[in-house]
Short mmCIF file of C-alpha atoms in Angstrom, two decimals:
data_model
loop_
_atom_site.label_atom_id
_atom_site.label_comp_id
_atom_site.label_asym_id
_atom_site.label_seq_id
_atom_site.Cartn_x
_atom_site.Cartn_y
_atom_site.Cartn_z
CA MET A 1 6.47 -4.06 27.20
CA GLN A 2 3.11 -4.82 25.75
CA GLY A 3 1.37 -4.94 29.05
CA ASP A 4 3.15 -1.62 30.09
CA SER A 5 1.90 0.26 27.09
CA GLU A 6 -1.36 -1.09 27.26
CA SER A 7 -2.08 0.05 30.80
CA SER A 8 -0.63 3.52 30.16
CA ASP A 9 -2.75 3.96 27.34
CA ARG A 10 -5.72 2.97 29.27
CA GLU A 11 -5.00 5.46 31.81
CA LEU A 12 -4.58 8.25 29.23
CA THR A 13 -7.77 7.15 27.69
CA ALA A 14 -9.51 7.41 31.20
CA ALA A 15 -7.98 10.69 31.96
CA SER A 16 -8.64 12.37 28.53
CA GLY A 17 -11.30 10.39 26.96
CA ASP A 18 -14.20 12.93 27.60
CA ASP A 19 -12.04 15.72 25.93
CA GLY A 20 -11.57 13.72 23.09
CA ARG A 21 -15.28 12.94 22.72
CA ALA A 22 -16.14 16.31 22.88
CA GLU A 23 -14.32 17.38 19.65
CA THR A 24 -15.63 14.78 17.38
CA PRO A 25 -18.72 16.63 16.36
CA ASN A 26 -16.27 18.91 14.53
CA SER A 27 -16.26 16.93 11.17
CA ASP A 28 -13.25 18.69 9.93
CA ARG A 29 -11.06 17.36 12.68
CA VAL A 30 -8.45 14.45 11.91
CA THR A 31 -6.82 13.06 15.04
CA PHE A 32 -3.21 11.79 15.12
CA ASP A 33 -2.56 10.18 18.41
CA ARG A 34 -1.33 6.65 19.71
CA ARG A 35 -4.67 4.95 19.48
CA GLY A 36 -4.68 5.87 15.69
CA VAL A 37 -1.11 4.22 15.49
CA ARG A 38 -2.40 1.27 17.56
CA ALA A 39 -5.57 0.71 15.52
CA GLY A 40 -3.57 0.71 12.44
CA PHE A 41 -0.89 -1.41 13.62
CA LEU A 42 -3.24 -4.19 15.02
CA THR A 43 -5.56 -4.07 11.80
CA CYS A 44 -2.36 -4.56 9.62
CA VAL A 45 -0.67 -7.37 11.36
CA PRO A 46 -2.62 -10.11 9.50
CA VAL A 47 -1.85 -8.55 6.29
CA ALA A 48 1.80 -7.84 7.34
CA ILE A 49 2.18 -11.68 7.59
CA GLY A 50 1.35 -12.05 4.22
CA VAL A 51 3.55 -9.43 3.29
CA ALA A 52 6.42 -11.21 4.99
CA GLY A 53 5.97 -14.02 2.46
CA TYR A 54 7.10 -11.64 -0.17
CA GLY A 55 9.84 -10.42 2.26
CA VAL A 56 11.38 -13.86 2.34
CA ALA A 57 11.03 -14.36 -1.29
CA PHE A 58 13.00 -10.75 -1.76
CA GLY A 59 15.51 -11.90 0.77
CA VAL A 60 16.25 -15.22 -0.98
CA LEU A 61 16.56 -13.10 -4.40
CA ALA A 62 18.72 -10.55 -2.89
CA SER A 63 21.16 -13.11 -1.53
CA GLN A 64 21.35 -15.02 -4.69
CA VAL A 65 22.59 -11.90 -6.58
CA GLY A 66 25.23 -11.47 -3.85
CA LEU A 67 23.69 -8.74 -1.60
CA SER A 68 24.77 -9.13 2.16
CA VAL A 69 22.23 -9.63 4.84
CA ALA A 70 23.07 -5.96 5.88
CA GLU A 71 22.68 -4.57 2.28
CA ALA A 72 19.27 -6.49 1.80
CA ALA A 73 17.98 -5.50 5.29
CA LEU A 74 18.98 -1.60 4.53
CA MET A 75 17.33 -1.75 1.29
CA SER A 76 14.03 -2.94 3.10
CA ALA A 77 14.19 -0.43 5.88
CA LEU A 78 14.83 2.56 3.56
CA VAL A 79 13.16 2.10 0.27
CA VAL A 80 9.99 0.06 1.86
CA ALA A 81 8.45 -0.77 -1.74
CA GLY A 82 8.33 -4.22 -2.43
CA ALA A 83 7.73 -4.53 -6.17
CA SER A 84 10.64 -2.11 -7.12
CA GLN A 85 13.07 -4.00 -4.71
CA ILE A 86 12.46 -7.11 -6.29
CA VAL A 87 12.71 -5.77 -9.78
CA ALA A 88 16.05 -4.08 -8.57
CA VAL A 89 17.80 -7.11 -7.36
CA GLU A 90 16.60 -8.82 -10.42
CA LEU A 91 18.62 -6.21 -12.35
CA TRP A 92 21.38 -6.43 -9.99
CA ALA A 93 24.67 -7.41 -11.69
CA ASN A 94 28.44 -6.87 -11.59
CA PRO A 95 28.96 -3.98 -12.14
CA VAL A 96 25.67 -2.73 -10.92
CA PRO A 97 23.31 -1.04 -13.67
CA VAL A 98 22.85 2.08 -11.80
CA THR A 99 20.67 3.95 -14.07
CA ALA A 100 18.53 1.10 -14.91
CA ILE A 101 17.72 0.25 -11.39
CA LEU A 102 17.05 3.92 -10.57
CA VAL A 103 14.78 4.55 -13.59
CA THR A 104 12.90 1.26 -13.08
CA THR A 105 12.39 2.30 -9.27
CA PHE A 106 10.95 5.59 -10.15
CA ALA A 107 8.70 4.20 -12.76
CA ILE A 108 7.34 1.17 -10.50
CA ASN A 109 6.72 3.69 -7.59
CA LEU A 110 5.29 6.54 -9.46
CA ARG A 111 1.81 5.10 -8.57
CA TYR A 112 2.47 6.01 -4.80
CA SER A 113 2.05 9.69 -5.86
CA LEU A 114 -1.52 8.83 -7.00
CA MET A 115 -2.19 7.06 -3.58
CA GLY A 116 -0.83 10.03 -1.76
CA ALA A 117 -2.96 12.24 -3.67
CA ALA A 118 -5.85 10.32 -2.80
CA LEU A 119 -5.24 10.70 0.83
CA GLN A 120 -5.35 14.47 0.65
CA PRO A 121 -8.91 15.00 1.93
CA TRP A 122 -7.63 13.64 5.26
CA PHE A 123 -3.89 14.57 5.32
CA ARG A 124 -4.26 18.23 4.37
CA ARG A 125 -5.51 18.58 7.99
CA LEU A 126 -2.22 17.07 9.38
CA SER A 127 0.69 19.08 10.02
CA ALA A 128 3.56 18.65 7.45
CA PRO A 129 5.81 16.39 9.47
CA LYS A 130 3.13 14.18 10.33
CA ALA A 131 1.73 13.79 6.99
CA TYR A 132 5.07 13.49 5.14
CA GLY A 133 6.60 11.45 8.01
CA SER A 134 3.56 9.04 7.76
CA LEU A 135 4.22 8.73 4.04
CA PHE A 136 7.44 7.12 4.31
CA PHE A 137 5.64 3.94 5.58
CA MET A 138 3.27 3.94 2.82
CA ALA A 139 2.85 0.56 1.05
CA ASP A 140 0.10 -0.74 -1.13
CA GLU A 141 -1.55 -2.84 1.44
CA ASN A 142 -1.47 -0.18 4.31
CA TRP A 143 -2.59 2.34 2.05
CA ALA A 144 -5.45 0.41 1.09
CA LEU A 145 -6.52 -0.44 4.80
CA THR A 146 -5.98 3.15 5.64
CA MET A 147 -8.49 4.21 3.01
CA ARG A 148 -10.91 1.72 4.24
CA ASP A 149 -10.63 3.30 7.77
CA PHE A 150 -11.13 6.94 6.34
CA ARG A 151 -14.04 5.88 4.16
CA ALA A 152 -15.62 4.11 7.20
CA GLY A 153 -15.84 7.44 8.75
CA ASN A 154 -13.01 7.24 11.09
CA ARG A 155 -10.48 10.37 11.28
CA ARG A 156 -7.57 8.48 12.65
CA GLY A 157 -4.69 10.40 10.82
CA ALA A 158 -2.19 8.23 12.47
CA PHE A 159 -3.57 5.03 10.95
CA LEU A 160 -1.34 4.91 7.89
CA LEU A 161 1.76 5.37 10.24
CA GLY A 162 0.62 2.51 12.60
CA SER A 163 -0.24 0.05 9.88
CA GLY A 164 2.88 1.04 8.15
CA ILE A 165 5.06 0.35 11.09
CA ALA A 166 3.53 -3.27 11.02
CA ILE A 167 4.42 -3.56 7.34
CA TRP A 168 7.91 -2.08 7.91
CA THR A 169 8.66 -4.58 10.84
CA PHE A 170 7.50 -7.51 9.14
CA TRP A 171 9.06 -6.59 5.87
CA VAL A 172 12.58 -5.88 7.24
CA GLY A 173 12.37 -8.89 9.67
CA SER A 174 11.34 -11.36 6.74
CA THR A 175 13.92 -9.94 4.55
CA ILE A 176 16.64 -11.01 7.24
CA VAL A 177 15.09 -14.34 7.46
CA GLY A 178 14.99 -14.82 3.47
CA THR A 179 18.60 -13.53 3.09
CA LEU A 180 19.94 -15.77 5.83
CA ALA A 181 17.80 -19.01 4.57
CA GLY A 182 19.19 -18.52 0.93
CA GLY A 183 18.08 -21.12 -1.22
CA THR A 184 16.56 -23.44 1.32
CA VAL A 185 12.93 -21.61 1.22
CA GLY A 186 10.43 -22.62 -1.29
CA ASN A 187 8.04 -20.53 -3.41
CA PRO A 188 5.64 -18.31 -1.37
CA ALA A 189 3.03 -19.05 -3.88
CA GLN A 190 2.95 -22.43 -2.29
CA TYR A 191 1.24 -21.01 0.79
CA GLY A 192 -0.95 -18.39 -1.16
CA PHE A 193 0.78 -15.66 0.06
CA ASP A 194 1.19 -14.33 -3.33
CA PHE A 195 -2.67 -13.94 -3.21
CA VAL A 196 -2.90 -11.62 -0.25
CA LEU A 197 -2.66 -8.46 -2.21
CA ALA A 198 -5.21 -9.26 -4.57
CA ALA A 199 -7.29 -10.37 -1.80
CA VAL A 200 -6.75 -7.01 0.08
CA PHE A 201 -7.64 -5.22 -3.01
CA VAL A 202 -10.93 -7.21 -3.77
CA ALA A 203 -12.00 -6.54 -0.25
CA LEU A 204 -11.37 -3.07 -0.74
CA ALA A 205 -13.24 -2.78 -3.95
CA ALA A 206 -16.17 -4.22 -2.28
CA GLU A 207 -16.21 -1.47 0.26
CA LEU A 208 -15.49 1.41 -2.25
CA TRP A 209 -18.35 0.55 -4.44
CA GLU A 210 -20.78 3.35 -3.98
CA GLY A 211 -23.51 2.14 -6.55
CA ARG A 212 -23.96 3.30 -10.02
CA SER A 213 -21.88 6.64 -9.74
CA THR A 214 -18.86 4.39 -9.47
CA LEU A 215 -19.38 2.39 -12.55
CA VAL A 216 -18.05 4.74 -15.14
CA PRO A 217 -14.69 5.55 -13.33
CA TRP A 218 -14.29 1.94 -12.54
CA VAL A 219 -15.05 0.74 -16.05
CA ILE A 220 -12.65 3.35 -17.44
CA SER A 221 -9.82 2.56 -15.12
CA LEU A 222 -10.17 -1.20 -15.74
CA GLY A 223 -10.22 -0.92 -19.50
CA THR A 224 -7.20 1.58 -19.43
CA ALA A 225 -5.17 -0.62 -16.73
CA VAL A 226 -5.98 -3.85 -18.63
CA THR A 227 -4.82 -2.55 -21.92
CA ALA A 228 -1.87 -0.73 -20.64
CA ALA A 229 -0.55 -3.78 -18.85
CA GLU A 230 -0.55 -5.35 -22.24
CA LEU A 231 1.30 -2.73 -23.90
CA LEU A 232 3.79 -1.12 -21.58
CA PRO A 233 6.31 -2.56 -19.09
CA GLY A 234 6.45 -1.97 -15.36
CA ARG A 235 3.53 -0.58 -13.46
CA TRP A 236 2.60 2.27 -15.70
CA TYR A 237 -0.80 0.56 -15.98
CA ILE A 238 -1.67 1.69 -12.26
CA LEU A 239 -0.80 5.16 -12.96
CA LEU A 240 -2.70 5.36 -16.29
CA GLY A 241 -5.80 3.61 -15.06
CA GLY A 242 -6.37 5.94 -11.98
CA PHE A 243 -5.64 9.08 -14.16
CA ALA A 244 -7.90 8.16 -16.81
CA ALA A 245 -10.82 7.67 -14.62
CA ALA A 246 -10.00 11.06 -12.63
CA LEU A 247 -9.60 12.82 -16.00
CA VAL A 248 -13.03 11.63 -17.27
CA GLU A 249 -14.77 12.47 -13.88
CA VAL A 250 -13.34 16.12 -14.30
CA ILE A 251 -14.51 16.45 -17.87
CA ARG A 252 -18.09 15.07 -17.01
CA HIS A 253 -18.37 16.89 -13.76
CA ASP A 254 -20.81 19.48 -15.16
CA ARG A 255 -23.33 17.27 -16.65
CA MET B 1 27.36 -19.10 5.99
CA ILE B 2 26.50 -16.48 8.48
CA GLY B 3 30.22 -14.96 8.45
CA ASP B 4 31.89 -11.66 8.09
CA GLY B 5 30.05 -11.31 4.69
CA ALA B 6 26.61 -11.02 6.27
CA LEU B 7 27.39 -7.49 7.73
CA SER B 8 29.46 -6.31 4.83
CA LEU B 9 28.36 -3.03 3.09
CA ASP B 10 29.66 -2.36 -0.34
CA PRO B 11 29.78 1.52 -0.95
CA VAL B 12 28.41 1.03 -4.43
CA ALA B 13 25.51 -1.03 -3.19
CA VAL B 14 24.85 1.30 -0.16
CA GLY B 15 24.97 4.13 -2.64
CA VAL B 16 22.19 2.57 -5.05
CA ILE B 17 20.06 1.63 -1.96
CA LEU B 18 20.33 5.39 -0.92
CA ALA B 19 19.33 6.70 -4.19
CA MET B 20 16.52 4.19 -4.42
CA ALA B 21 15.26 5.34 -1.08
CA VAL B 22 15.21 9.10 -1.96
CA ILE B 23 13.44 8.41 -5.27
CA THR B 24 10.85 6.16 -3.62
CA TYR B 25 10.18 8.73 -0.93
CA ALA B 26 9.87 11.41 -3.41
CA THR B 27 7.36 9.48 -5.29
CA LYS B 28 5.30 8.67 -2.04
CA THR B 29 5.23 12.30 -1.07
CA GLY B 30 5.03 14.07 -4.43
CA GLY B 31 1.25 13.65 -5.07
CA LEU B 32 0.35 14.97 -1.70
CA TRP B 33 2.75 17.79 -2.25
CA LEU B 34 1.38 18.75 -5.48
CA VAL B 35 -2.35 18.66 -4.63
CA ASN B 36 -1.65 20.64 -1.59
CA ARG B 37 -0.23 23.43 -3.63
CA ILE B 38 -2.89 23.93 -6.37
CA GLU B 39 -6.09 25.57 -6.17
CA MET B 40 -8.84 22.97 -5.74
CA SER B 41 -11.95 23.41 -7.94
CA ASP B 42 -15.03 21.44 -7.41
CA ARG B 43 -14.08 19.87 -10.79
CA LEU B 44 -10.77 18.81 -9.59
CA GLU B 45 -12.22 17.50 -6.28
CA ALA B 46 -14.56 15.35 -8.20
CA GLY B 47 -11.59 13.81 -10.09
CA LEU B 48 -9.70 13.08 -6.84
CA SER B 49 -12.79 11.62 -5.20
CA VAL B 50 -12.72 8.66 -7.72
CA LEU B 51 -9.24 8.02 -7.43
CA PRO B 52 -9.11 5.45 -4.77
CA GLY B 53 -11.60 3.32 -6.28
CA ALA B 54 -9.91 3.79 -9.67
CA ILE B 55 -6.47 2.79 -8.17
CA VAL B 56 -7.74 -0.29 -6.74
CA ILE B 57 -9.26 -1.46 -9.83
CA ALA B 58 -6.23 -0.52 -12.01
CA ILE B 59 -4.25 -2.67 -9.55
CA LEU B 60 -6.63 -5.47 -9.61
CA GLY B 61 -7.86 -5.84 -13.08
CA PRO B 62 -4.44 -6.79 -14.77
CA GLU B 63 -3.53 -8.87 -11.69
CA LEU B 64 -6.81 -10.92 -12.06
CA ALA B 65 -6.51 -11.11 -15.77
CA ALA B 66 -3.06 -12.64 -15.42
CA GLY B 67 -4.48 -14.95 -13.16
CA GLY B 68 -6.64 -18.32 -13.91
CA PRO B 69 -9.78 -19.89 -12.56
CA ALA B 70 -8.18 -20.59 -9.09
CA GLU B 71 -7.45 -16.72 -8.72
CA TRP B 72 -10.96 -15.74 -10.24
CA GLY B 73 -12.86 -18.16 -7.89
CA ALA B 74 -10.75 -17.15 -4.81
CA ALA B 75 -11.49 -13.55 -5.71
CA ALA B 76 -15.14 -14.21 -5.96
CA LEU B 77 -15.15 -15.81 -2.72
CA VAL B 78 -13.38 -12.95 -1.09
CA LEU B 79 -16.04 -10.76 -2.49
CA ALA B 80 -18.81 -12.71 -1.00
CA VAL B 81 -17.42 -13.09 2.28
CA MET B 82 -16.80 -9.20 2.24
CA TRP B 83 -20.35 -8.69 1.45
CA ARG B 84 -21.72 -11.04 4.03
CA THR B 85 -19.42 -10.25 6.85
CA GLU B 86 -17.43 -6.92 6.16
CA SER B 87 -14.64 -8.51 8.06
CA ILE B 88 -11.29 -7.98 6.10
CA LEU B 89 -9.53 -10.63 8.15
CA LEU B 90 -12.08 -13.42 7.29
CA ALA B 91 -12.22 -12.34 3.86
CA LEU B 92 -8.41 -12.32 3.70
CA GLY B 93 -8.21 -15.69 5.13
CA THR B 94 -10.68 -17.16 2.80
CA GLY B 95 -8.80 -15.79 -0.16
CA VAL B 96 -5.63 -17.38 0.69
CA VAL B 97 -7.00 -20.86 1.80
CA SER B 98 -9.15 -21.08 -1.29
CA VAL B 99 -6.60 -20.04 -3.66
CA VAL B 100 -4.35 -22.85 -2.44
CA VAL B 101 -7.07 -25.29 -2.52
CA LEU B 102 -8.32 -24.25 -5.91
CA ARG B 103 -4.95 -24.29 -7.35
CA GLY B 104 -4.56 -27.90 -6.32
CA VAL B 105 -8.00 -28.87 -7.54
CA LEU B 106 -8.01 -27.14 -11.05
#
């Protein structure tokens, strides 16, 4: 199957490569094609393997609170937001505390609104189904890789979708493995998987650094986030850090 | 262990999962939906332009602050590899291996 798609892809490239090339000088253009999906997928596979470490941990937790394999897999397939899923199963009890779980899910995932907004310069050029369909697959890791790709000057609008499919596949698969394995699996921290997310973001920070103009918003974001993380529960600090930096930038724009 | 229970779907659990999915999707799309609908001034665009870096720092700061010397050392190595090679794969591999080694040593 892999070979098939590769050869047909190459034929497509050979047949339409020049047309595609001719349109690149228009800097406003954002593509959305199979090559973008594939680039995103392949770039994200090593990261997705790290994510799978979390997926196994989530599956183990889910099985311990009594979720069936089907229920845990369904949650991973439909929600696709690791931190909120892990917190949800930690809250899971009999009877299920529905309100607490849903409010926490919202609070933890609100940061995604800010991440989606950050994609706007590129995504406003995509049709609504493409943009909003891709966002279903957005997770921290593939958002980071997608920003990296856009910042590098690539305009592959399908990159988020491709990298998201990689995350989704490994996330759902590893959830099933973890739920089946139950208590027999050790701690993912043992293999350093818990550090993958931090490593992705350190690498991304290195690339997003644009010299001294970056310093003020970053210092404000850092100070706000570290303070908020001390004072507030959940992941409000991500939202507050990003919002504070953007607000200060809006205020000092004229100067 | 893999019996009938593995495929069972409790209606309450499925309901909560579906509601979680709807809420999460709303958070993922809400930001883009909003900025697509408001009049974009230069000012606002300047604010939006610092968002990616600011979010990265906001996620990273508390995470590293909660870590210890092993995580800080590994983060420094990721930064160094990234600067030298610009390869995210190499940087990630360095980070994961070095954090395991440093946790063992420190």
